[in-house]
Coordinates of C-alpha atoms and ligand atoms in Angstrom, one line a residue:
M28 CA 18.6 69.8 -2.8
E29 CA 17.5 69.8 0.9
F30 CA 18.0 72.9 3.1
S31 CA 17.8 73.3 6.8
C32 CA 18.5 76.2 9.1
K33 CA 20.4 76.5 12.4
T34 CA 22.4 78.9 14.6
G35 CA 25.9 78.4 16.1
A36 CA 29.6 78.8 15.6
A37 CA 30.4 78.1 12.0
N38 CA 34.1 77.1 12.6
A39 CA 33.0 74.0 14.6
M40 CA 30.6 72.7 12.0
K41 CA 31.7 69.7 9.9
T42 CA 31.0 70.2 6.2
A43 CA 32.6 69.8 2.8
C44 CA 32.4 73.5 2.3
L45 CA 31.7 76.5 4.4
V46 CA 30.5 79.5 2.4
V47 CA 30.8 83.0 3.7
G48 CA 30.3 86.5 2.2
V49 CA 32.8 89.3 1.9
F50 CA 31.9 92.9 1.0
K51 CA 34.1 95.1 -1.1
S52 CA 37.0 97.0 0.5
N53 CA 37.6 93.9 2.8
K54 CA 34.6 94.6 4.9
L55 CA 33.1 91.5 6.6
P56 CA 29.5 90.8 7.5
A57 CA 29.1 89.9 11.2
G58 CA 29.0 86.2 10.6
T59 CA 32.2 86.2 8.5
E60 CA 33.9 88.5 11.1
A61 CA 33.1 86.1 13.9
L62 CA 34.4 83.2 11.8
D63 CA 37.6 85.1 11.0
T64 CA 38.2 85.7 14.7
A65 CA 37.7 82.0 15.4
L66 CA 40.1 81.2 12.7
G67 CA 42.8 83.6 14.0
G68 CA 42.4 86.1 11.1
Q69 CA 42.9 83.6 8.2
I70 CA 40.3 85.3 6.0
K71 CA 41.7 88.8 6.4
K72 CA 45.1 87.4 5.7
V73 CA 43.8 86.1 2.3
L74 CA 42.1 89.4 1.6
K75 CA 45.4 91.3 2.2
K76 CA 46.8 89.6 -0.9
Q77 CA 44.2 91.5 -3.0
D78 CA 43.4 88.7 -5.3
F79 CA 39.8 88.9 -4.2
S80 CA 38.0 92.3 -4.3
G81 CA 34.5 91.3 -3.1
D82 CA 32.7 92.2 -6.4
V83 CA 29.3 90.6 -6.6
G84 CA 29.6 87.0 -7.6
Q85 CA 33.4 86.7 -7.2
T86 CA 34.5 83.5 -5.5
Q87 CA 37.7 82.3 -3.8
L88 CA 38.0 78.7 -2.7
L89 CA 40.4 77.8 0.1
Y90 CA 41.3 74.3 1.3
E91 CA 41.6 72.9 4.8
P92 CA 41.5 76.1 6.8
N93 CA 43.2 75.7 10.2
D94 CA 41.2 75.4 13.3
C95 CA 38.1 74.8 11.2
A96 CA 35.9 71.7 10.9
A97 CA 35.2 72.4 7.2
A98 CA 37.2 70.8 4.4
R99 CA 36.9 73.9 2.2
L100 CA 36.2 77.6 2.8
L101 CA 34.5 79.5 0.0
L102 CA 34.6 83.3 0.0
V103 CA 31.8 84.9 -2.0
G104 CA 31.9 88.6 -3.1
L105 CA 28.8 90.5 -2.0
G106 CA 29.7 93.9 -3.6
E107 CA 29.5 97.3 -1.8
Q108 CA 28.2 96.9 1.7
K109 CA 26.0 100.1 1.3
D110 CA 24.4 98.7 -1.9
F111 CA 23.7 95.3 -0.5
K112 CA 20.1 94.1 -0.7
P113 CA 18.7 90.5 -0.6
R114 CA 18.6 90.6 -4.4
Q115 CA 22.4 90.8 -4.4
M116 CA 22.5 87.7 -2.3
G117 CA 21.0 85.6 -5.2
L118 CA 23.3 87.2 -7.8
A119 CA 26.4 86.7 -5.5
I120 CA 25.8 83.2 -4.5
L121 CA 24.8 81.7 -7.8
P122 CA 28.4 81.4 -9.1
A123 CA 29.3 79.9 -5.7
F124 CA 26.8 77.1 -6.1
Q125 CA 27.9 76.6 -9.7
L126 CA 31.4 76.2 -8.5
L127 CA 30.3 73.7 -5.9
E128 CA 28.3 71.7 -8.4
N129 CA 31.6 71.1 -10.2
S130 CA 33.5 70.2 -7.0
G131 CA 33.6 67.1 -4.9
A132 CA 31.4 68.6 -2.2
T133 CA 28.0 67.1 -1.7
D134 CA 27.0 69.4 1.2
C135 CA 27.7 72.9 2.2
I136 CA 27.0 75.4 5.0
V137 CA 26.2 79.0 4.1
V138 CA 26.6 81.7 6.7
L139 CA 24.0 84.4 6.0
P140 CA 25.5 87.9 5.9
N141 CA 22.9 89.7 8.0
D142 CA 23.0 90.7 11.7
E143 CA 20.8 89.4 14.5
G144 CA 18.8 92.7 14.5
D145 CA 18.0 92.6 10.8
D146 CA 14.6 91.5 9.5
D147 CA 15.8 90.5 6.0
T148 CA 16.5 86.8 6.8
Y149 CA 13.4 85.6 5.0
R150 CA 14.5 87.2 1.7
L151 CA 18.1 86.2 2.0
V152 CA 17.1 82.6 2.5
R153 CA 14.7 82.7 -0.4
E154 CA 17.4 84.1 -2.7
T155 CA 20.0 81.6 -1.5
V156 CA 17.7 78.6 -2.0
A157 CA 16.5 79.8 -5.4
A158 CA 20.2 80.3 -6.5
A159 CA 21.1 76.8 -5.4
N160 CA 18.2 75.3 -7.5
A161 CA 19.0 77.5 -10.5
A162 CA 22.7 76.3 -10.4
Q163 CA 21.5 72.6 -10.4
Y164 CA 19.1 72.9 -13.3
R165 CA 19.9 70.8 -16.3
F166 CA 17.7 69.8 -19.3
E167 CA 18.8 66.5 -20.7
Q168 CA 15.5 64.8 -21.5
C169 CA 16.3 64.7 -25.2
K170 CA 20.0 63.7 -25.0
S171 CA 20.9 60.1 -25.6
T172 CA 23.7 60.2 -23.1
K173 CA 23.1 62.2 -19.9
T174 CA 25.9 64.0 -18.2
P175 CA 24.6 64.4 -14.7
A176 CA 26.8 66.3 -12.2
K177 CA 29.3 63.8 -10.8
R178 CA 28.8 64.7 -7.1
P179 CA 25.9 67.1 -6.9
L180 CA 25.2 69.1 -3.8
K181 CA 22.5 67.2 -1.8
R182 CA 22.3 69.1 1.5
G183 CA 22.7 72.7 2.4
T184 CA 22.6 74.2 5.9
L185 CA 21.9 77.9 6.4
I186 CA 23.4 79.6 9.5
V187 CA 21.2 82.4 10.8
A188 CA 22.5 85.1 13.2
G189 CA 20.1 84.5 16.0
R190 CA 17.4 82.0 17.3
K191 CA 14.6 84.4 16.7
Q192 CA 15.4 84.3 12.9
L193 CA 15.0 80.5 12.7
A194 CA 11.2 80.6 12.1
S195 CA 11.3 83.0 9.2
A196 CA 14.3 81.2 7.7
T197 CA 12.5 77.9 7.9
R198 CA 9.4 79.3 6.2
A199 CA 11.6 80.8 3.5
V200 CA 13.2 77.4 2.8
A201 CA 9.7 75.9 2.4
H202 CA 8.5 78.7 0.1
A203 CA 11.7 78.8 -2.0
S204 CA 11.7 75.0 -2.4
A205 CA 8.1 75.1 -3.6
I206 CA 8.8 77.9 -6.0
A207 CA 11.9 76.0 -7.3
T208 CA 9.6 72.9 -7.9
G209 CA 7.2 75.1 -9.9
T210 CA 10.1 76.9 -11.8
K211 CA 11.7 73.6 -12.7
L212 CA 8.4 72.2 -14.0
A213 CA 7.8 75.4 -16.1
K214 CA 11.4 75.2 -17.5
D215 CA 11.1 71.5 -18.4
L216 CA 7.8 71.9 -20.2
A217 CA 9.1 75.0 -22.0
N218 CA 12.4 73.5 -23.1
L219 CA 10.7 70.5 -24.7
P220 CA 10.5 70.7 -28.5
G221 CA 7.2 71.3 -30.3
N222 CA 7.0 67.7 -31.7
I223 CA 7.0 66.3 -28.1
C224 CA 5.3 69.0 -26.2
T225 CA 2.0 69.2 -28.1
P226 CA -1.3 70.4 -26.6
T227 CA -2.2 66.7 -25.9
Y228 CA 1.2 66.3 -24.1
L229 CA 0.5 69.4 -22.0
A230 CA -3.0 68.0 -21.1
E231 CA -1.5 64.7 -20.0
E232 CA 1.1 66.5 -17.9
A233 CA -1.7 68.5 -16.3
Q234 CA -3.5 65.3 -15.4
K235 CA -0.3 64.0 -13.8
L236 CA 0.0 67.2 -11.8
G237 CA -3.5 66.7 -10.7
R238 CA -2.5 63.4 -9.1
R239 CA -0.1 65.2 -6.7
S240 CA -2.9 66.5 -4.5
S241 CA -6.5 65.8 -3.6
K242 CA -7.0 69.6 -3.5
L243 CA -6.3 69.9 -7.2
K244 CA -8.8 69.0 -9.9
V245 CA -7.8 68.9 -13.5
S246 CA -10.1 68.8 -16.5
V247 CA -9.4 69.0 -20.2
L248 CA -11.8 70.3 -22.7
T249 CA -11.7 68.8 -26.2
E250 CA -12.3 70.7 -29.5
K251 CA -15.9 69.3 -29.5
Q252 CA -16.6 70.8 -26.1
M253 CA -15.0 74.1 -27.1
E254 CA -17.2 74.1 -30.2
R255 CA -20.3 73.7 -28.1
L256 CA -19.1 76.7 -26.0
G257 CA -18.7 78.8 -29.2
M258 CA -15.0 79.3 -28.9
G259 CA -14.8 80.2 -32.6
S260 CA -11.7 82.4 -32.2
L261 CA -9.5 79.8 -30.4
L262 CA -10.6 77.0 -32.7
S263 CA -9.8 79.1 -35.8
V264 CA -6.2 79.0 -34.8
S265 CA -6.1 75.3 -34.1
R266 CA -7.8 74.5 -37.5
G267 CA -4.5 75.0 -39.2
S268 CA -2.9 72.2 -37.2
R269 CA -3.1 68.4 -37.1
Q270 CA -2.8 68.5 -33.3
P271 CA -6.1 69.0 -31.6
A272 CA -6.4 72.0 -29.3
K273 CA -7.0 71.5 -25.6
L274 CA -8.3 73.8 -22.9
I275 CA -6.6 72.7 -19.7
V276 CA -8.4 73.7 -16.5
F277 CA -6.8 73.5 -13.0
E278 CA -9.0 74.0 -9.9
Y279 CA -6.9 74.2 -6.7
Q280 CA -9.0 74.4 -3.6
G281 CA -6.9 75.3 -0.6
G282 CA -9.3 77.9 0.7
K283 CA -12.8 78.0 1.9
A284 CA -15.3 76.4 -0.5
D285 CA -17.1 79.8 -1.2
A286 CA -13.9 82.0 -1.4
K287 CA -13.5 83.6 -4.8
P288 CA -10.5 82.1 -6.7
I289 CA -7.5 83.9 -8.3
A290 CA -7.5 82.9 -11.9
L291 CA -4.3 82.4 -13.9
V292 CA -4.7 82.2 -17.7
G293 CA -1.6 81.2 -19.7
K294 CA -1.0 81.2 -23.4
G295 CA -0.1 77.6 -24.4
L296 CA 1.0 77.8 -28.1
T297 CA 3.2 74.8 -28.3
F298 CA 4.6 76.0 -31.6
D299 CA 4.0 79.3 -33.4
A300 CA 5.1 79.4 -37.0
G301 CA 2.8 82.4 -37.6
G302 CA 0.3 80.6 -39.8
I303 CA -0.3 81.9 -43.3
S304 CA 1.4 85.2 -42.1
I305 CA 4.4 83.0 -41.7
K306 CA 7.4 84.0 -39.6
P307 CA 11.0 84.3 -41.1
A308 CA 13.1 81.2 -40.7
A309 CA 15.8 82.7 -38.4
N310 CA 15.3 81.6 -34.8
M311 CA 11.9 80.2 -35.5
D312 CA 12.8 77.2 -33.3
E313 CA 12.4 79.6 -30.3
M314 CA 8.6 79.6 -31.0
K315 CA 8.5 76.3 -29.1
Y316 CA 8.6 78.7 -26.2
D317 CA 5.3 80.2 -27.1
M318 CA 3.7 78.1 -24.4
C319 CA 5.7 79.6 -21.6
G320 CA 2.7 81.5 -20.2
G321 CA 0.9 78.2 -19.9
A322 CA 3.9 76.6 -18.4
S323 CA 4.1 79.3 -15.7
V324 CA 0.5 78.5 -14.8
F325 CA 1.5 74.8 -14.3
G326 CA 4.5 76.0 -12.2
A327 CA 2.5 78.3 -10.0
I328 CA -0.1 75.6 -9.4
A329 CA 2.6 73.1 -8.6
A330 CA 4.0 75.6 -6.0
C331 CA 0.6 76.1 -4.5
V332 CA 0.2 72.3 -4.1
E333 CA 3.6 72.0 -2.5
M334 CA 2.9 74.8 0.0
E335 CA -0.7 73.8 0.5
L336 CA -1.6 77.5 0.2
P337 CA -4.9 78.4 1.9
I338 CA -6.4 80.0 -1.2
N339 CA -8.4 79.0 -4.2
V340 CA -6.7 79.2 -7.5
V341 CA -8.0 78.4 -11.0
G342 CA -5.6 77.8 -13.9
V343 CA -6.7 78.0 -17.5
V344 CA -4.3 77.1 -20.3
P345 CA -5.6 77.3 -23.9
S346 CA -3.2 75.1 -25.9
S347 CA -2.8 74.9 -29.7
E348 CA -0.3 75.1 -32.5
N349 CA -0.2 77.9 -35.1
L350 CA 0.8 76.6 -38.5
P351 CA 0.3 77.3 -42.2
D352 CA -2.2 74.9 -43.8
G353 CA -4.9 74.7 -46.4
D354 CA -7.4 75.0 -43.6
A355 CA -5.6 77.6 -41.6
N356 CA -6.9 81.2 -40.9
K357 CA -6.3 83.5 -43.8
P358 CA -5.7 87.3 -43.5
G359 CA -9.1 88.9 -43.8
D360 CA -11.0 86.0 -42.2
I361 CA -13.6 86.9 -39.7
V362 CA -14.4 84.7 -36.7
T363 CA -16.8 84.9 -33.8
S364 CA -15.5 84.6 -30.3
M365 CA -17.2 82.9 -27.4
S366 CA -18.2 86.4 -26.1
G367 CA -20.1 87.0 -29.4
Q368 CA -17.7 89.7 -30.5
T369 CA -16.4 89.3 -34.1
I370 CA -12.8 89.5 -35.0
E371 CA -11.2 90.3 -38.4
I372 CA -7.9 88.4 -38.5
L373 CA -5.5 90.7 -40.5
N374 CA -2.4 88.9 -39.3
T375 CA -2.6 85.2 -38.5
D376 CA 0.6 85.6 -36.4
A377 CA -1.3 87.6 -33.9
E378 CA -2.8 84.3 -32.7
G379 CA -2.1 84.5 -29.0
R380 CA -4.9 87.0 -28.4
L381 CA -7.2 84.8 -30.5
I382 CA -6.9 81.8 -28.2
L383 CA -6.7 83.9 -25.0
C384 CA -9.8 85.9 -25.6
D385 CA -12.0 82.7 -25.5
A386 CA -10.1 81.4 -22.5
L387 CA -10.7 84.7 -20.7
T388 CA -14.4 84.6 -21.5
Y389 CA -14.5 81.0 -20.2
T390 CA -12.8 82.1 -17.0
E391 CA -15.9 84.3 -16.1
R392 CA -17.7 81.2 -14.9
F393 CA -15.4 80.9 -11.9
K394 CA -16.4 84.4 -10.6
P395 CA -12.7 85.1 -9.9
A396 CA -11.5 87.7 -7.4
A397 CA -8.8 88.7 -10.0
V398 CA -7.6 87.3 -13.3
I399 CA -4.0 87.4 -14.4
D400 CA -3.1 86.3 -17.9
I401 CA 0.4 85.4 -18.9
A402 CA 1.6 85.3 -22.5
T403 CA 4.5 85.5 -24.8
L404 CA 2.3 87.9 -26.7
T405 CA 4.4 90.5 -28.6
G406 CA 7.8 90.9 -30.0
A407 CA 7.2 94.6 -29.3
C408 CA 7.5 93.9 -25.6
I409 CA 11.1 92.8 -26.2
V410 CA 11.8 96.0 -28.0
A411 CA 10.3 98.0 -25.0
L412 CA 11.7 96.2 -22.0
G413 CA 14.3 93.6 -23.2
D414 CA 14.8 90.6 -20.9
Q415 CA 14.7 92.3 -17.6
A416 CA 11.0 93.1 -17.0
S417 CA 7.8 91.5 -18.1
G418 CA 5.2 94.0 -19.5
L419 CA 2.3 94.6 -17.2
L420 CA -1.1 96.1 -18.2
A421 CA -4.3 96.1 -16.2
N422 CA -7.8 97.3 -15.9
D423 CA -7.4 97.8 -12.2
D424 CA -4.6 100.0 -10.7
K425 CA -4.6 98.3 -7.3
L426 CA -4.0 94.9 -8.9
A427 CA -1.3 96.3 -11.1
G428 CA 0.4 97.8 -8.0
E429 CA 0.3 94.6 -6.1
L430 CA 1.9 92.7 -9.0
L431 CA 4.6 95.4 -9.4
E432 CA 5.4 95.0 -5.7
C433 CA 5.5 91.2 -5.9
G434 CA 7.9 91.5 -8.9
T435 CA 10.3 93.7 -7.0
A436 CA 10.1 91.5 -3.9
S437 CA 10.7 88.3 -5.8
G438 CA 13.3 89.7 -8.2
D439 CA 11.0 88.6 -11.0
R440 CA 10.2 92.1 -12.1
A441 CA 7.4 93.7 -14.2
W442 CA 6.9 97.2 -15.6
Q443 CA 3.6 98.8 -16.3
L444 CA 2.5 100.2 -19.6
P445 CA -0.6 102.3 -20.1
L446 CA -3.9 100.9 -21.2
W447 CA -5.5 104.2 -22.2
D448 CA -8.8 104.2 -24.1
E449 CA -7.2 106.2 -26.8
Y450 CA -5.2 103.2 -28.0
Q451 CA -8.4 101.2 -28.5
R452 CA -9.1 103.0 -31.8
Q453 CA -6.1 101.2 -33.4
L454 CA -8.2 98.0 -33.4
D455 CA -11.2 99.5 -35.4
S456 CA -12.2 97.3 -38.3
N457 CA -14.3 98.1 -41.3
F458 CA -15.8 94.7 -41.4
A459 CA -16.0 93.2 -37.8
D460 CA -16.2 94.4 -34.2
M461 CA -12.5 94.6 -34.1
Q462 CA -9.3 93.6 -35.9
N463 CA -6.6 91.4 -34.3
I464 CA -3.7 93.8 -34.9
G465 CA -3.2 97.5 -34.0
G466 CA -0.9 98.6 -36.8
K467 CA 2.3 100.5 -36.3
G468 CA 3.2 101.5 -32.8
A469 CA 2.4 100.4 -29.3
G470 CA 2.2 96.7 -30.2
T471 CA 2.2 95.5 -26.6
I472 CA -0.5 97.9 -25.6
T473 CA -2.8 97.2 -28.6
A474 CA -2.5 93.5 -27.9
A475 CA -3.6 94.2 -24.3
C476 CA -6.3 96.5 -25.6
F477 CA -7.6 93.5 -27.6
L478 CA -7.7 91.3 -24.5
S479 CA -9.3 94.1 -22.4
R480 CA -12.4 93.7 -24.5
F481 CA -12.8 90.2 -23.1
T482 CA -12.1 91.0 -19.4
K483 CA -14.8 93.5 -18.5
A484 CA -16.4 91.1 -16.0
F485 CA -13.5 91.1 -13.6
K486 CA -10.3 92.7 -12.3
W487 CA -7.7 91.8 -14.7
A488 CA -3.9 92.1 -15.3
H489 CA -1.9 91.0 -18.3
L490 CA 1.8 90.0 -18.2
D491 CA 3.6 90.0 -21.5
I492 CA 6.5 87.7 -21.0
A493 CA 7.9 87.7 -24.5
G494 CA 11.3 89.0 -23.3
T495 CA 11.6 87.3 -20.0
A496 CA 10.4 83.7 -20.5
W497 CA 13.5 82.4 -22.1
L498 CA 17.1 83.3 -23.0
S499 CA 18.4 83.2 -26.6
G500 CA 22.0 82.6 -27.8
A501 CA 24.6 80.4 -26.2
N502 CA 22.6 80.1 -23.0
K503 CA 19.3 79.3 -24.8
G504 CA 16.8 78.0 -22.4
A505 CA 13.6 78.7 -20.4
T506 CA 13.9 80.9 -17.3
G507 CA 10.8 79.7 -15.5
R508 CA 9.6 83.3 -15.2
P509 CA 7.2 84.5 -14.1
V510 CA 6.6 81.6 -11.7
P511 CA 8.3 83.5 -8.8
L512 CA 6.2 86.6 -9.4
L513 CA 2.9 84.7 -9.6
T514 CA 3.7 82.6 -6.5
E515 CA 4.7 85.8 -4.6
F516 CA 1.3 87.2 -5.5
L517 CA -0.5 84.0 -4.4
L518 CA 1.4 83.9 -1.1
K519 CA 0.4 87.5 -0.4
R520 CA -3.2 86.9 -1.3
A521 CA -3.3 83.8 0.9
K522 CA -1.9 86.1 3.7
V523 CA 0.8 83.6 4.5
S524 CA 3.6 84.9 6.8
M525 CA 6.7 85.7 4.9
Ligands
LIG12 N1 4.5 84.6 -30.1 C1 4.6 85.8 -30.8 C2 5.3 86.9 -30.0 C3 6.8 86.7 -29.9 C4 7.6 86.9 -30.9 C5 7.3 86.4 -28.6 C6 9.0 86.8 -30.8 C7 8.6 86.3 -28.4 C8 9.5 86.5 -29.5 C9 3.2 86.2 -31.2 O1 2.3 85.3 -31.5 C10 3.3 87.1 -32.4 O2 3.7 86.5 -33.4 N2 3.1 88.4 -32.3 C11 3.2 89.3 -33.4 C12 2.0 90.2 -33.4 C13 2.0 91.1 -34.6 C14 1.6 90.2 -35.8 C15 0.9 92.1 -34.3 C16 4.5 90.0 -33.2 O3 4.9 90.4 -32.1 O4 5.2 90.2 -34.2
LIG13 MN1 2.4 84.6 -33.5
LIG14 ZN1 2.5 83.4 -30.6

């Protein structure tokens, strides 16, 4: 869906649907007030009927308003005026876009609810464009009959309050559209089943992404090459699978040749059955989503490419399956990682850290300015934070602070957990340098403690996205998180105006 921005009197604009916000208690944002005046008070007349309260996300569709060039007028509830923040815009307008998806309208005009003096235009536009794309998302690759929207929205126009807001609104459209491209890619890869989305499939998709830009180089390491590098931990996981592991490497060069890159390292477990420490059958299908960290790296790189961000970014995605097999890891096995540190595998289901540790060691060669790994790493993170926040742990407080801020700004939030030294003891092993599980308690923290032993060479943050990467139940599906958070961070590091 294409968006453009302009200023002007909304009542005179020809469109299939004019969309305007209404606060609770019949309070109108400036743009809606001006429209109501031009329409001789038609909006306030409707509000007097009290069918519409202005709760966040409430919608009221009116047809053929008088003295208006629009065929439809859609009122959208924005909640209490005093509580209104850009975040509410996304929540409020998503149902409106869903309604329009099922209507005959193929274009719409949205009047932004802020005043000429406000500086939140950029965020309001980002939220609006993100919501429009979310409402349009469908995953039908595996259905024999597709049911595309009959008349999907193709064009959206955003009315800003004043001319001096046009530049930031236009920038926001470009950024939001790129983030939507990345989010869609992450969702599509994640929603594919494990028999289609294998490590080899992911590697091929990475090569395809590489063809989108001359600034993006993609290479894929085979098991042979990983063996030569001494990736004994990663390869021990893949040994239990008939699908060969791949180490996918993106090198996006948008910045100066000698500028240190940001590295994103994403867990790409295309199916996690647990291995010999096999998982229970219920909901095991959802372990096709165990590659969502990797998918978010694809998405963030795709967004960089679309925005041509002036920054260098490296993406590393170790990809494997974790299955029970005669040749699979057994509890008690000891493997040697690329770093030389030995690991006693007490639970073969704690495999994410086993593939990530070698990928993190490999990442040292890029001399990164900072490394962020993203992984559906622990069920414990769902217990701690549910599906609202990703878990954040870091060996650098400044980096952690930046990511927390980016989470709040993008609405793709994270929450920090401690990485105190005292937790490291839980990984002591009688037989190797460390064991791969930390016993009862603090499962998300001990998983990060494990990774921290492979990240001493750089500033590093870890995002545990076990609770945020997909939704279960009736709305089962990938969320595309944390592509918005990662992209926000890259935009900030690239010092792009927002
Ligand atoms: N991929 C899982 C974590 C997971 C489980 C994410 C459920 C989302 C939903 C990971 O590989 C795993 O199995 N972790 C174990 C670690 C444990 C054995 C220490 C877990 O969380 O149970
Ligand atoms: Mn597992
Ligand atoms: Zn896993």
